[in-house]
mmCIF file of C-alpha atoms in Angstrom:
data_model
loop_
_atom_site.group_PDB
_atom_site.id
_atom_site.type_symbol
_atom_site.label_atom_id
_atom_site.label_comp_id
_atom_site.label_asym_id
_atom_site.label_seq_id
_atom_site.Cartn_x
_atom_site.Cartn_y
_atom_site.Cartn_z
ATOM 1 C CA MET A 1 29.816 -33.974 5.649
ATOM 2 C CA PRO A 2 29.556 -30.944 2.932
ATOM 3 C CA ASP A 3 26.202 -29.536 2.939
ATOM 4 C CA PRO A 4 24.863 -29.389 0.190
ATOM 5 C CA LEU A 5 25.797 -33.184 -0.868
ATOM 6 C CA PRO A 6 28.555 -32.889 -3.333
ATOM 7 C CA THR A 7 27.018 -33.603 -6.596
ATOM 8 C CA ASP A 8 28.838 -36.742 -7.487
ATOM 9 C CA SER A 9 27.268 -38.801 -4.069
ATOM 10 C CA VAL A 10 24.717 -40.780 -4.303
ATOM 11 C CA GLY A 11 23.326 -38.727 -1.749
ATOM 12 C CA ILE A 12 21.447 -40.229 1.653
ATOM 13 C CA VAL A 13 21.146 -43.970 1.402
ATOM 14 C CA THR A 14 18.712 -46.415 3.605
ATOM 15 C CA PRO A 15 20.181 -50.218 3.660
ATOM 16 C CA GLN A 16 17.719 -52.953 3.310
ATOM 17 C CA THR A 17 16.961 -56.512 4.820
ATOM 18 C CA LEU A 18 15.908 -59.029 2.937
ATOM 19 C CA HIS A 19 14.940 -62.651 4.707
ATOM 20 C CA PHE A 20 15.468 -65.686 2.626
ATOM 21 C CA ASP A 21 13.280 -68.411 4.044
ATOM 22 C CA THR A 22 14.191 -71.339 1.629
ATOM 23 C CA PRO A 23 17.270 -73.249 3.199
ATOM 24 C CA ILE A 24 20.665 -72.808 1.828
ATOM 25 C CA THR A 25 23.099 -75.693 1.737
ATOM 26 C CA LEU A 26 27.200 -75.065 1.853
ATOM 27 C CA ALA A 27 30.461 -76.598 1.319
ATOM 28 C CA CYS A 28 30.704 -77.665 4.106
ATOM 29 C CA ASP A 29 27.179 -79.505 3.645
ATOM 30 C CA GLN A 30 25.621 -77.372 6.576
ATOM 31 C CA THR A 31 22.138 -75.889 5.683
ATOM 32 C CA LEU A 32 20.901 -72.786 6.961
ATOM 33 C CA GLU A 33 17.457 -73.064 6.865
ATOM 34 C CA SER A 34 16.794 -69.219 7.102
ATOM 35 C CA TYR A 35 18.646 -66.344 6.694
ATOM 36 C CA ASP A 36 19.212 -62.438 6.219
ATOM 37 C CA LEU A 37 21.034 -60.161 3.464
ATOM 38 C CA VAL A 38 21.456 -56.442 4.143
ATOM 39 C CA ILE A 39 21.827 -55.025 0.762
ATOM 40 C CA GLU A 40 22.170 -50.811 -0.200
ATOM 41 C CA THR A 41 21.411 -50.490 -3.894
ATOM 42 C CA TYR A 42 22.207 -46.911 -5.833
ATOM 43 C CA GLY A 43 21.111 -45.830 -9.084
ATOM 44 C CA GLU A 44 17.852 -47.135 -10.650
ATOM 45 C CA LEU A 45 17.104 -50.896 -12.827
ATOM 46 C CA ASN A 46 16.287 -50.060 -16.036
ATOM 47 C CA ALA A 47 12.895 -51.592 -17.744
ATOM 48 C CA ASP A 48 15.054 -54.993 -19.040
ATOM 49 C CA ALA A 49 16.733 -55.131 -15.826
ATOM 50 C CA THR A 50 20.565 -55.120 -17.951
ATOM 51 C CA ASN A 51 22.198 -52.371 -16.154
ATOM 52 C CA ALA A 52 22.701 -53.835 -12.841
ATOM 53 C CA VAL A 53 25.782 -54.117 -11.306
ATOM 54 C CA LEU A 54 26.855 -56.256 -8.322
ATOM 55 C CA ILE A 55 29.713 -54.806 -5.549
ATOM 56 C CA CYS A 56 31.221 -57.584 -3.618
ATOM 57 C CA HIS A 57 33.388 -56.818 -0.630
ATOM 58 C CA ALA A 58 36.782 -57.260 0.774
ATOM 59 C CA LEU A 59 37.404 -59.296 4.033
ATOM 60 C CA SER A 60 36.505 -56.390 6.111
ATOM 61 C CA GLY A 61 33.631 -54.452 4.025
ATOM 62 C CA HIS A 62 29.843 -54.753 3.998
ATOM 63 C CA HIS A 63 26.961 -53.358 2.298
ATOM 64 C CA HIS A 64 27.963 -49.606 2.813
ATOM 65 C CA ALA A 65 29.936 -49.068 -0.380
ATOM 66 C CA ALA A 66 28.906 -45.586 -1.201
ATOM 67 C CA GLY A 67 26.835 -42.497 -0.430
ATOM 68 C CA TYR A 68 25.552 -41.319 3.232
ATOM 69 C CA HIS A 69 23.034 -42.619 5.821
ATOM 70 C CA SER A 70 22.384 -39.378 7.501
ATOM 71 C CA ARG A 71 23.616 -35.870 7.464
ATOM 72 C CA GLU A 72 25.632 -36.172 10.661
ATOM 73 C CA ASP A 73 28.118 -38.925 8.820
ATOM 74 C CA ARG A 74 31.322 -37.834 8.995
ATOM 75 C CA LYS A 75 32.635 -40.241 5.737
ATOM 76 C CA PRO A 76 30.683 -41.697 3.117
ATOM 77 C CA GLY A 77 30.651 -45.490 1.792
ATOM 78 C CA TRP A 78 34.025 -47.618 1.937
ATOM 79 C CA TRP A 79 34.322 -46.884 -2.404
ATOM 80 C CA ASP A 80 32.378 -43.636 -2.153
ATOM 81 C CA SER A 81 35.116 -43.012 -4.645
ATOM 82 C CA CYS A 82 34.238 -45.350 -7.392
ATOM 83 C CA ILE A 83 30.347 -45.329 -6.897
ATOM 84 C CA GLY A 84 28.116 -42.587 -7.884
ATOM 85 C CA PRO A 85 27.077 -39.817 -10.763
ATOM 86 C CA GLY A 86 29.869 -39.575 -13.247
ATOM 87 C CA LYS A 87 32.222 -42.150 -11.262
ATOM 88 C CA PRO A 88 33.637 -45.420 -12.393
ATOM 89 C CA ILE A 89 30.388 -47.210 -11.817
ATOM 90 C CA ASP A 90 28.221 -44.549 -12.805
ATOM 91 C CA THR A 91 24.672 -44.484 -11.099
ATOM 92 C CA ASN A 92 22.730 -42.218 -13.687
ATOM 93 C CA ARG A 93 23.809 -45.462 -16.058
ATOM 94 C CA PHE A 94 23.792 -48.623 -13.699
ATOM 95 C CA PHE A 95 21.436 -49.958 -11.097
ATOM 96 C CA VAL A 96 24.058 -50.621 -8.357
ATOM 97 C CA VAL A 97 23.733 -53.688 -5.548
ATOM 98 C CA SER A 98 26.233 -53.611 -2.453
ATOM 99 C CA LEU A 99 25.709 -56.497 0.056
ATOM 100 C CA ASN A 100 26.869 -57.695 3.258
ATOM 101 C CA ASN A 101 27.704 -61.114 2.754
ATOM 102 C CA LEU A 102 26.466 -64.259 5.026
ATOM 103 C CA GLY A 103 28.881 -64.690 7.678
ATOM 104 C CA GLY A 104 28.884 -60.956 8.196
ATOM 105 C CA CYS A 105 28.540 -58.625 11.098
ATOM 106 C CA HIS A 106 26.554 -55.827 9.844
ATOM 107 C CA GLY A 107 23.463 -57.171 9.738
ATOM 108 C CA SER A 108 23.303 -59.869 7.716
ATOM 109 C CA THR A 109 23.169 -63.546 9.366
ATOM 110 C CA GLY A 110 26.442 -64.981 10.732
ATOM 111 C CA PRO A 111 27.784 -65.680 13.996
ATOM 112 C CA GLY A 112 26.220 -62.962 16.101
ATOM 113 C CA SER A 113 22.907 -63.855 14.747
ATOM 114 C CA THR A 114 20.758 -65.993 16.675
ATOM 115 C CA ASN A 115 20.364 -69.478 15.969
ATOM 116 C CA PRO A 116 16.799 -70.653 15.800
ATOM 117 C CA GLN A 117 17.796 -74.041 17.397
ATOM 118 C CA THR A 118 18.959 -72.691 20.508
ATOM 119 C CA GLY A 119 18.160 -69.150 20.691
ATOM 120 C CA GLN A 120 21.785 -68.140 21.505
ATOM 121 C CA PRO A 121 24.132 -66.248 19.154
ATOM 122 C CA TYR A 122 25.149 -68.941 16.581
ATOM 123 C CA GLY A 123 29.486 -68.449 17.795
ATOM 124 C CA PRO A 124 31.156 -71.016 16.611
ATOM 125 C CA ASP A 125 28.355 -72.874 16.066
ATOM 126 C CA PHE A 126 27.980 -70.523 12.524
ATOM 127 C CA PRO A 127 29.112 -73.096 9.371
ATOM 128 C CA VAL A 128 32.299 -72.221 8.151
ATOM 129 C CA ILE A 129 31.756 -70.053 4.610
ATOM 130 C CA THR A 130 33.404 -70.027 1.321
ATOM 131 C CA VAL A 131 33.632 -68.124 -1.634
ATOM 132 C CA ARG A 132 31.360 -70.178 -3.698
ATOM 133 C CA ASP A 133 28.811 -69.981 -0.868
ATOM 134 C CA TRP A 134 28.851 -66.113 -1.219
ATOM 135 C CA VAL A 135 28.000 -66.318 -4.907
ATOM 136 C CA HIS A 136 25.163 -68.691 -4.298
ATOM 137 C CA SER A 137 23.646 -66.298 -2.160
ATOM 138 C CA GLN A 138 24.129 -63.852 -4.545
ATOM 139 C CA ALA A 139 22.531 -65.406 -7.370
ATOM 140 C CA LEU A 140 19.617 -65.949 -4.603
ATOM 141 C CA LEU A 141 19.787 -62.354 -3.527
ATOM 142 C CA ALA A 142 19.241 -61.527 -8.069
ATOM 143 C CA ASP A 143 16.918 -63.893 -8.518
ATOM 144 C CA ARG A 144 14.611 -62.025 -5.645
ATOM 145 C CA LEU A 145 16.229 -58.725 -7.064
ATOM 146 C CA GLY A 146 14.615 -59.700 -10.934
ATOM 147 C CA ILE A 147 18.089 -59.717 -12.190
ATOM 148 C CA GLU A 148 19.015 -62.743 -14.793
ATOM 149 C CA CYS A 149 22.212 -61.217 -15.403
ATOM 150 C CA TRP A 150 24.477 -58.869 -14.203
ATOM 151 C CA ALA A 151 26.167 -56.507 -16.255
ATOM 152 C CA ALA A 152 29.231 -56.922 -14.126
ATOM 153 C CA VAL A 153 30.131 -58.191 -10.762
ATOM 154 C CA VAL A 154 32.935 -55.970 -9.763
ATOM 155 C CA GLY A 155 35.432 -56.383 -6.383
ATOM 156 C CA GLY A 156 38.537 -55.518 -5.142
ATOM 157 C CA SER A 157 40.598 -58.202 -3.154
ATOM 158 C CA LEU A 158 38.155 -60.641 -1.610
ATOM 159 C CA GLY A 159 35.778 -58.875 -3.381
ATOM 160 C CA GLY A 160 37.588 -59.848 -6.929
ATOM 161 C CA MET A 161 37.838 -63.593 -5.906
ATOM 162 C CA GLN A 162 33.839 -63.196 -6.070
ATOM 163 C CA ALA A 163 33.842 -61.891 -9.227
ATOM 164 C CA LEU A 164 36.052 -64.464 -10.389
ATOM 165 C CA GLN A 165 33.422 -67.402 -8.996
ATOM 166 C CA TRP A 166 30.646 -65.913 -10.130
ATOM 167 C CA SER A 167 32.046 -66.085 -14.265
ATOM 168 C CA LEU A 168 32.995 -69.787 -13.472
ATOM 169 C CA ASP A 169 29.700 -70.829 -11.593
ATOM 170 C CA TYR A 170 27.247 -68.702 -12.938
ATOM 171 C CA PRO A 171 28.130 -68.041 -16.745
ATOM 172 C CA GLU A 172 25.099 -66.854 -18.265
ATOM 173 C CA ARG A 173 24.317 -64.664 -15.545
ATOM 174 C CA LEU A 174 27.183 -62.071 -15.933
ATOM 175 C CA ARG A 175 28.615 -60.144 -18.706
ATOM 176 C CA HIS A 176 31.565 -58.455 -16.995
ATOM 177 C CA ALA A 177 33.694 -59.437 -14.365
ATOM 178 C CA VAL A 178 35.960 -56.704 -12.590
ATOM 179 C CA THR A 179 38.550 -58.099 -10.255
ATOM 180 C CA ILE A 180 40.832 -55.793 -8.870
ATOM 181 C CA ALA A 181 44.016 -56.137 -6.160
ATOM 182 C CA SER A 182 43.145 -59.891 -6.492
ATOM 183 C CA THR A 183 44.633 -63.300 -6.819
ATOM 184 C CA PRO A 184 43.167 -66.779 -8.172
ATOM 185 C CA ARG A 185 44.264 -68.359 -4.838
ATOM 186 C CA LEU A 186 46.591 -67.618 -1.929
ATOM 187 C CA SER A 187 50.086 -67.997 -1.159
ATOM 188 C CA ALA A 188 51.752 -69.847 1.783
ATOM 189 C CA GLN A 189 52.725 -66.437 3.132
ATOM 190 C CA ASN A 190 49.457 -65.094 3.018
ATOM 191 C CA ILE A 191 47.713 -68.048 4.237
ATOM 192 C CA ALA A 192 50.649 -67.562 7.426
ATOM 193 C CA PHE A 193 49.055 -63.963 8.097
ATOM 194 C CA ASN A 194 45.681 -65.161 8.360
ATOM 195 C CA GLU A 195 46.904 -68.092 10.889
ATOM 196 C CA VAL A 196 48.668 -65.364 12.582
ATOM 197 C CA ALA A 197 45.606 -63.303 12.779
ATOM 198 C CA ARG A 198 43.419 -66.212 13.693
ATOM 199 C CA GLN A 199 45.608 -67.295 16.653
ATOM 200 C CA ALA A 200 45.509 -63.681 18.135
ATOM 201 C CA ILE A 201 41.718 -64.023 18.201
ATOM 202 C CA THR A 202 41.795 -67.749 19.608
ATOM 203 C CA SER A 203 44.423 -67.436 22.226
ATOM 204 C CA ASP A 204 42.118 -64.178 23.822
ATOM 205 C CA ARG A 205 41.439 -64.978 27.188
ATOM 206 C CA GLU A 206 38.057 -63.339 26.465
ATOM 207 C CA PHE A 207 37.247 -65.769 23.352
ATOM 208 C CA HIS A 208 35.625 -68.477 25.343
ATOM 209 C CA ASP A 209 36.126 -70.859 22.219
ATOM 210 C CA GLY A 210 34.372 -68.458 20.245
ATOM 211 C CA ARG A 211 31.574 -68.014 23.145
ATOM 212 C CA TYR A 212 32.337 -64.565 24.195
ATOM 213 C CA TYR A 213 28.522 -63.417 23.397
ATOM 214 C CA GLU A 214 27.510 -65.826 26.554
ATOM 215 C CA HIS A 215 30.141 -64.024 28.735
ATOM 216 C CA ASP A 216 28.974 -60.588 28.009
ATOM 217 C CA THR A 217 32.703 -59.894 27.066
ATOM 218 C CA LEU A 218 34.917 -59.229 23.759
ATOM 219 C CA PRO A 219 38.325 -60.557 22.704
ATOM 220 C CA ARG A 220 39.404 -57.160 22.149
ATOM 221 C CA ARG A 221 42.897 -57.614 22.521
ATOM 222 C CA GLY A 222 43.141 -60.501 19.821
ATOM 223 C CA LEU A 223 41.103 -59.147 17.386
ATOM 224 C CA MET A 224 42.957 -55.582 17.730
ATOM 225 C CA LEU A 225 46.315 -57.994 17.169
ATOM 226 C CA ALA A 226 44.639 -59.697 14.211
ATOM 227 C CA ARG A 227 43.463 -56.244 12.488
ATOM 228 C CA MET A 228 47.102 -54.661 13.085
ATOM 229 C CA VAL A 229 48.895 -57.524 11.702
ATOM 230 C CA GLY A 230 46.319 -57.082 8.562
ATOM 231 C CA HIS A 231 46.815 -53.367 8.254
ATOM 232 C CA ILE A 232 50.479 -54.482 7.777
ATOM 233 C CA THR A 233 50.083 -56.343 5.067
ATOM 234 C CA TYR A 234 47.866 -53.703 3.371
ATOM 235 C CA LEU A 235 50.262 -51.143 3.243
ATOM 236 C CA SER A 236 53.666 -50.504 1.199
ATOM 237 C CA ASP A 237 57.148 -49.857 3.052
ATOM 238 C CA ALA A 238 57.127 -46.909 0.987
ATOM 239 C CA SER A 239 53.795 -45.251 2.412
ATOM 240 C CA MET A 240 54.153 -46.295 5.566
ATOM 241 C CA GLY A 241 57.553 -44.275 5.783
ATOM 242 C CA GLU A 242 55.872 -41.311 3.844
ATOM 243 C CA LYS A 243 53.230 -41.226 6.264
ATOM 244 C CA PHE A 244 55.010 -42.371 9.492
ATOM 245 C CA GLY A 245 58.945 -42.508 8.807
ATOM 246 C CA ARG A 246 60.483 -42.700 12.163
ATOM 247 C CA GLU A 247 58.839 -40.056 13.698
ATOM 248 C CA LEU A 248 58.590 -40.167 17.508
ATOM 249 C CA ARG A 249 55.438 -39.449 19.412
ATOM 250 C CA ASP A 250 57.574 -36.814 21.470
ATOM 251 C CA GLN A 251 60.781 -35.672 21.002
ATOM 252 C CA ALA A 252 63.033 -37.960 22.770
ATOM 253 C CA TYR A 253 63.007 -41.962 24.275
ATOM 254 C CA LYS A 254 61.322 -43.224 26.731
ATOM 255 C CA PHE A 255 63.288 -46.424 27.387
ATOM 256 C CA GLY A 256 59.582 -48.384 27.698
ATOM 257 C CA TYR A 257 57.444 -50.980 25.961
ATOM 258 C CA ASP A 258 54.918 -47.770 25.229
ATOM 259 C CA ALA A 259 53.763 -46.682 21.796
ATOM 260 C CA GLU A 260 56.659 -44.605 21.018
ATOM 261 C CA PHE A 261 56.583 -44.226 17.597
ATOM 262 C CA GLN A 262 54.208 -42.854 15.102
ATOM 263 C CA VAL A 263 53.807 -45.918 13.495
ATOM 264 C CA GLU A 264 53.073 -47.801 16.683
ATOM 265 C CA SER A 265 50.472 -45.253 17.662
ATOM 266 C CA TYR A 266 48.625 -45.537 14.527
ATOM 267 C CA LEU A 267 48.184 -49.436 14.216
ATOM 268 C CA ARG A 268 47.421 -49.431 17.829
ATOM 269 C CA TYR A 269 44.511 -46.735 17.042
ATOM 270 C CA GLN A 270 43.275 -48.560 14.019
ATOM 271 C CA GLY A 271 43.428 -52.373 15.933
ATOM 272 C CA GLU A 272 41.628 -50.722 18.528
ATOM 273 C CA ARG A 273 38.845 -48.973 16.606
ATOM 274 C CA PHE A 274 38.086 -52.164 14.499
ATOM 275 C CA SER A 275 38.145 -54.626 17.920
ATOM 276 C CA GLU A 276 35.182 -52.316 18.934
ATOM 277 C CA SER A 277 33.232 -52.611 15.324
ATOM 278 C CA PHE A 278 33.655 -55.912 14.367
ATOM 279 C CA ASP A 279 32.908 -59.785 15.040
ATOM 280 C CA ALA A 280 35.641 -61.836 15.790
ATOM 281 C CA ASN A 281 33.828 -64.960 14.626
ATOM 282 C CA THR A 282 33.100 -63.224 11.239
ATOM 283 C CA TYR A 283 36.761 -62.254 10.585
ATOM 284 C CA LEU A 284 37.640 -66.138 11.539
ATOM 285 C CA LEU A 285 35.251 -67.158 8.944
ATOM 286 C CA MET A 286 36.448 -64.282 6.445
ATOM 287 C CA THR A 287 40.100 -65.570 6.495
ATOM 288 C CA LYS A 288 38.548 -69.127 6.125
ATOM 289 C CA ALA A 289 37.164 -68.365 2.860
ATOM 290 C CA LEU A 290 40.293 -66.467 1.772
ATOM 291 C CA ASP A 291 42.513 -69.524 2.493
ATOM 292 C CA TYR A 292 40.379 -71.914 0.768
ATOM 293 C CA PHE A 293 39.761 -70.014 -2.424
ATOM 294 C CA ASP A 294 41.133 -71.761 -5.342
ATOM 295 C CA PRO A 295 39.261 -72.194 -8.411
ATOM 296 C CA ALA A 296 41.814 -74.504 -9.861
ATOM 297 C CA TYR A 297 41.625 -77.114 -7.498
ATOM 298 C CA GLU A 298 39.069 -79.632 -8.470
ATOM 299 C CA HIS A 299 40.517 -78.592 -12.137
ATOM 300 C CA ASP A 300 43.863 -80.761 -11.575
ATOM 301 C CA ASN A 301 45.481 -77.061 -10.418
ATOM 302 C CA ASP A 302 44.935 -76.168 -14.000
ATOM 303 C CA LEU A 303 43.636 -72.534 -13.527
ATOM 304 C CA ALA A 304 42.986 -72.551 -17.447
ATOM 305 C CA LYS A 305 40.936 -75.287 -17.268
ATOM 306 C CA ALA A 306 38.643 -73.655 -14.561
ATOM 307 C CA LEU A 307 38.567 -70.674 -16.594
ATOM 308 C CA LEU A 308 36.989 -72.705 -19.928
ATOM 309 C CA ARG A 309 33.294 -72.302 -17.971
ATOM 310 C CA ALA A 310 33.839 -68.557 -18.363
ATOM 311 C CA ARG A 311 31.814 -66.552 -20.525
ATOM 312 C CA CYS A 312 31.756 -63.356 -19.681
ATOM 313 C CA GLU A 313 34.505 -60.239 -20.539
ATOM 314 C CA PHE A 314 37.234 -59.684 -17.942
ATOM 315 C CA LEU A 315 39.128 -56.867 -16.681
ATOM 316 C CA VAL A 316 41.833 -57.168 -14.135
ATOM 317 C CA VAL A 317 44.157 -54.497 -12.292
ATOM 318 C CA SER A 318 46.720 -54.667 -10.506
ATOM 319 C CA PHE A 319 49.246 -52.130 -8.222
ATOM 320 C CA SER A 320 52.619 -51.992 -8.176
ATOM 321 C CA THR A 321 53.714 -52.260 -4.649
ATOM 322 C CA ASP A 322 50.973 -54.099 -3.278
ATOM 323 C CA TRP A 323 53.009 -56.988 -1.716
ATOM 324 C CA ARG A 324 49.889 -58.846 -0.409
ATOM 325 C CA PHE A 325 48.303 -59.869 -3.835
ATOM 326 C CA THR A 326 51.134 -59.035 -5.897
ATOM 327 C CA PRO A 327 50.936 -58.184 -10.364
ATOM 328 C CA ALA A 328 52.678 -61.774 -10.381
ATOM 329 C CA ARG A 329 49.461 -63.359 -8.936
ATOM 330 C CA SER A 330 46.973 -60.926 -11.363
ATOM 331 C CA GLU A 331 49.479 -61.934 -14.399
ATOM 332 C CA GLU A 332 48.999 -65.568 -13.323
ATOM 333 C CA LEU A 333 45.318 -64.857 -13.808
ATOM 334 C CA VAL A 334 45.352 -63.106 -16.845
ATOM 335 C CA ASN A 335 48.208 -66.037 -18.503
ATOM 336 C CA ALA A 336 45.405 -68.585 -17.790
ATOM 337 C CA MET A 337 42.448 -66.564 -19.330
ATOM 338 C CA ILE A 338 44.661 -65.886 -21.991
ATOM 339 C CA ALA A 339 45.512 -69.332 -22.430
ATOM 340 C CA ALA A 340 42.023 -70.534 -22.099
ATOM 341 C CA ARG A 341 40.783 -67.932 -25.088
ATOM 342 C CA ARG A 342 38.445 -65.879 -22.738
ATOM 343 C CA LYS A 343 38.411 -61.584 -23.307
ATOM 344 C CA VAL A 344 40.565 -60.293 -20.859
ATOM 345 C CA SER A 345 41.853 -56.802 -19.965
ATOM 346 C CA TYR A 346 44.843 -55.938 -17.599
ATOM 347 C CA ALA A 347 46.235 -53.105 -16.164
ATOM 348 C CA GLU A 348 48.919 -52.522 -13.736
ATOM 349 C CA ILE A 349 48.741 -49.487 -11.697
ATOM 350 C CA ASP A 350 51.551 -47.707 -10.892
ATOM 351 C CA ALA A 351 50.855 -46.794 -6.960
ATOM 352 C CA PRO A 352 52.578 -46.116 -3.889
ATOM 353 C CA TRP A 353 50.099 -47.706 -1.628
ATOM 354 C CA GLY A 354 50.292 -51.503 -1.561
ATOM 355 C CA HIS A 355 47.162 -53.498 -1.470
ATOM 356 C CA ASP A 356 44.934 -50.547 -0.136
ATOM 357 C CA ALA A 357 45.648 -48.775 -3.856
ATOM 358 C CA PHE A 358 42.173 -50.227 -4.740
ATOM 359 C CA LEU A 359 40.203 -48.046 -2.469
ATOM 360 C CA ILE A 360 42.554 -44.608 -3.850
ATOM 361 C CA PRO A 361 41.310 -43.000 -6.745
ATOM 362 C CA THR A 362 44.389 -42.218 -8.582
ATOM 363 C CA PRO A 363 44.038 -41.025 -12.190
ATOM 364 C CA ARG A 364 45.236 -43.563 -14.205
ATOM 365 C CA TYR A 365 43.255 -46.094 -12.245
ATOM 366 C CA THR A 366 39.923 -44.551 -12.268
ATOM 367 C CA ALA A 367 40.633 -43.283 -16.190
ATOM 368 C CA ILE A 368 41.006 -47.219 -16.802
ATOM 369 C CA PHE A 369 38.275 -48.435 -14.597
ATOM 370 C CA HIS A 370 36.214 -45.503 -16.147
ATOM 371 C CA SER A 371 36.618 -46.476 -19.707
ATOM 372 C CA TYR A 372 35.768 -49.906 -19.243
ATOM 373 C CA MET A 373 32.926 -49.186 -17.217
ATOM 374 C CA ASP A 374 31.745 -46.575 -19.998
ATOM 375 C CA ARG A 375 32.299 -49.703 -22.344
ATOM 376 C CA VAL A 376 29.997 -52.327 -20.185
ATOM 377 C CA ALA A 377 27.686 -49.310 -19.939
ATOM 378 C CA ARG A 378 27.113 -49.036 -23.499
ATOM 379 C CA GLU A 379 26.437 -52.430 -24.313
ATOM 380 C CA VAL A 380 23.817 -52.564 -21.975
ATOM 381 C CA GLY A 381 22.023 -49.339 -23.347
ATOM 382 C CA ALA A 382 22.677 -47.825 -20.543
#
């Protein structure tokens, strides 16, 4: 890490663990009697608590969205390009809250946590979680922090779904919802990718029906394969071609089945690294939450009808080469917002990096995001 710290960094940050003793009932009709949420905060809450922004993470995300945990950190938080002094989510103006969701594996209560009823890890006994459950827990978090209304709830991918759900479940508790590279529901193809990933995990002989903790092992190969499949969907054909092409690791074919092409080596490396840092049961939970998300389902499959509950303004952003959640899915959402007479701003960004483009600070994307959040800041006097 550079020394001194970059001037636009939030600097060294320390995660906080908040314990909740009040039971929370989930959409699956199961109840967690108590639970922990791990959060990070950046910036300062103003006197009337109107400048708070909630960051919702994507499938493999967590609470560490910006800054560094120590001077030895080689990389900042996963969305450091957008959070910090002078950045789109300007911590000189906003109080930013980022959390690890329920069911996560980075400190919040999840499958790897101890089940108080058994004294063993929850494992497969941890309840199936939905986006609505996350939003419910986030509202309880806001209560704990003294935040009655968010200036904005912001997220990319699965995080964008949470921002949308916030606008429907707690319409009076946010002024703006920012949904980036997201969708109002998964396509059959996306559900299929998630099922392949889950099958890769559950068919690993070390999975042990989700009780691998008790066997002192991990389904590394299954999780590695799941991540490889997922990672392919996050990139575009053009970006993979530009980065790897058909480049070989050596100069000649080996006529075998080891990784010979650079792209094969890259995917294996990403999968292996992920399998060492992420929990397999959490991956199953997260993909199911993706599959179940469909706000229109309870409204006769009419998304515009569902959106009639919303009171906030929206920013929707898509990316031209995102084939996981295509611009057409964002346009479907925007058209429903217009039909429901909601206030919405929309931009499709021309970017070659596929779904992962929401993490990359391209000039037009950054300018649009910055301009919108500047308006949010002015509205709340920040």
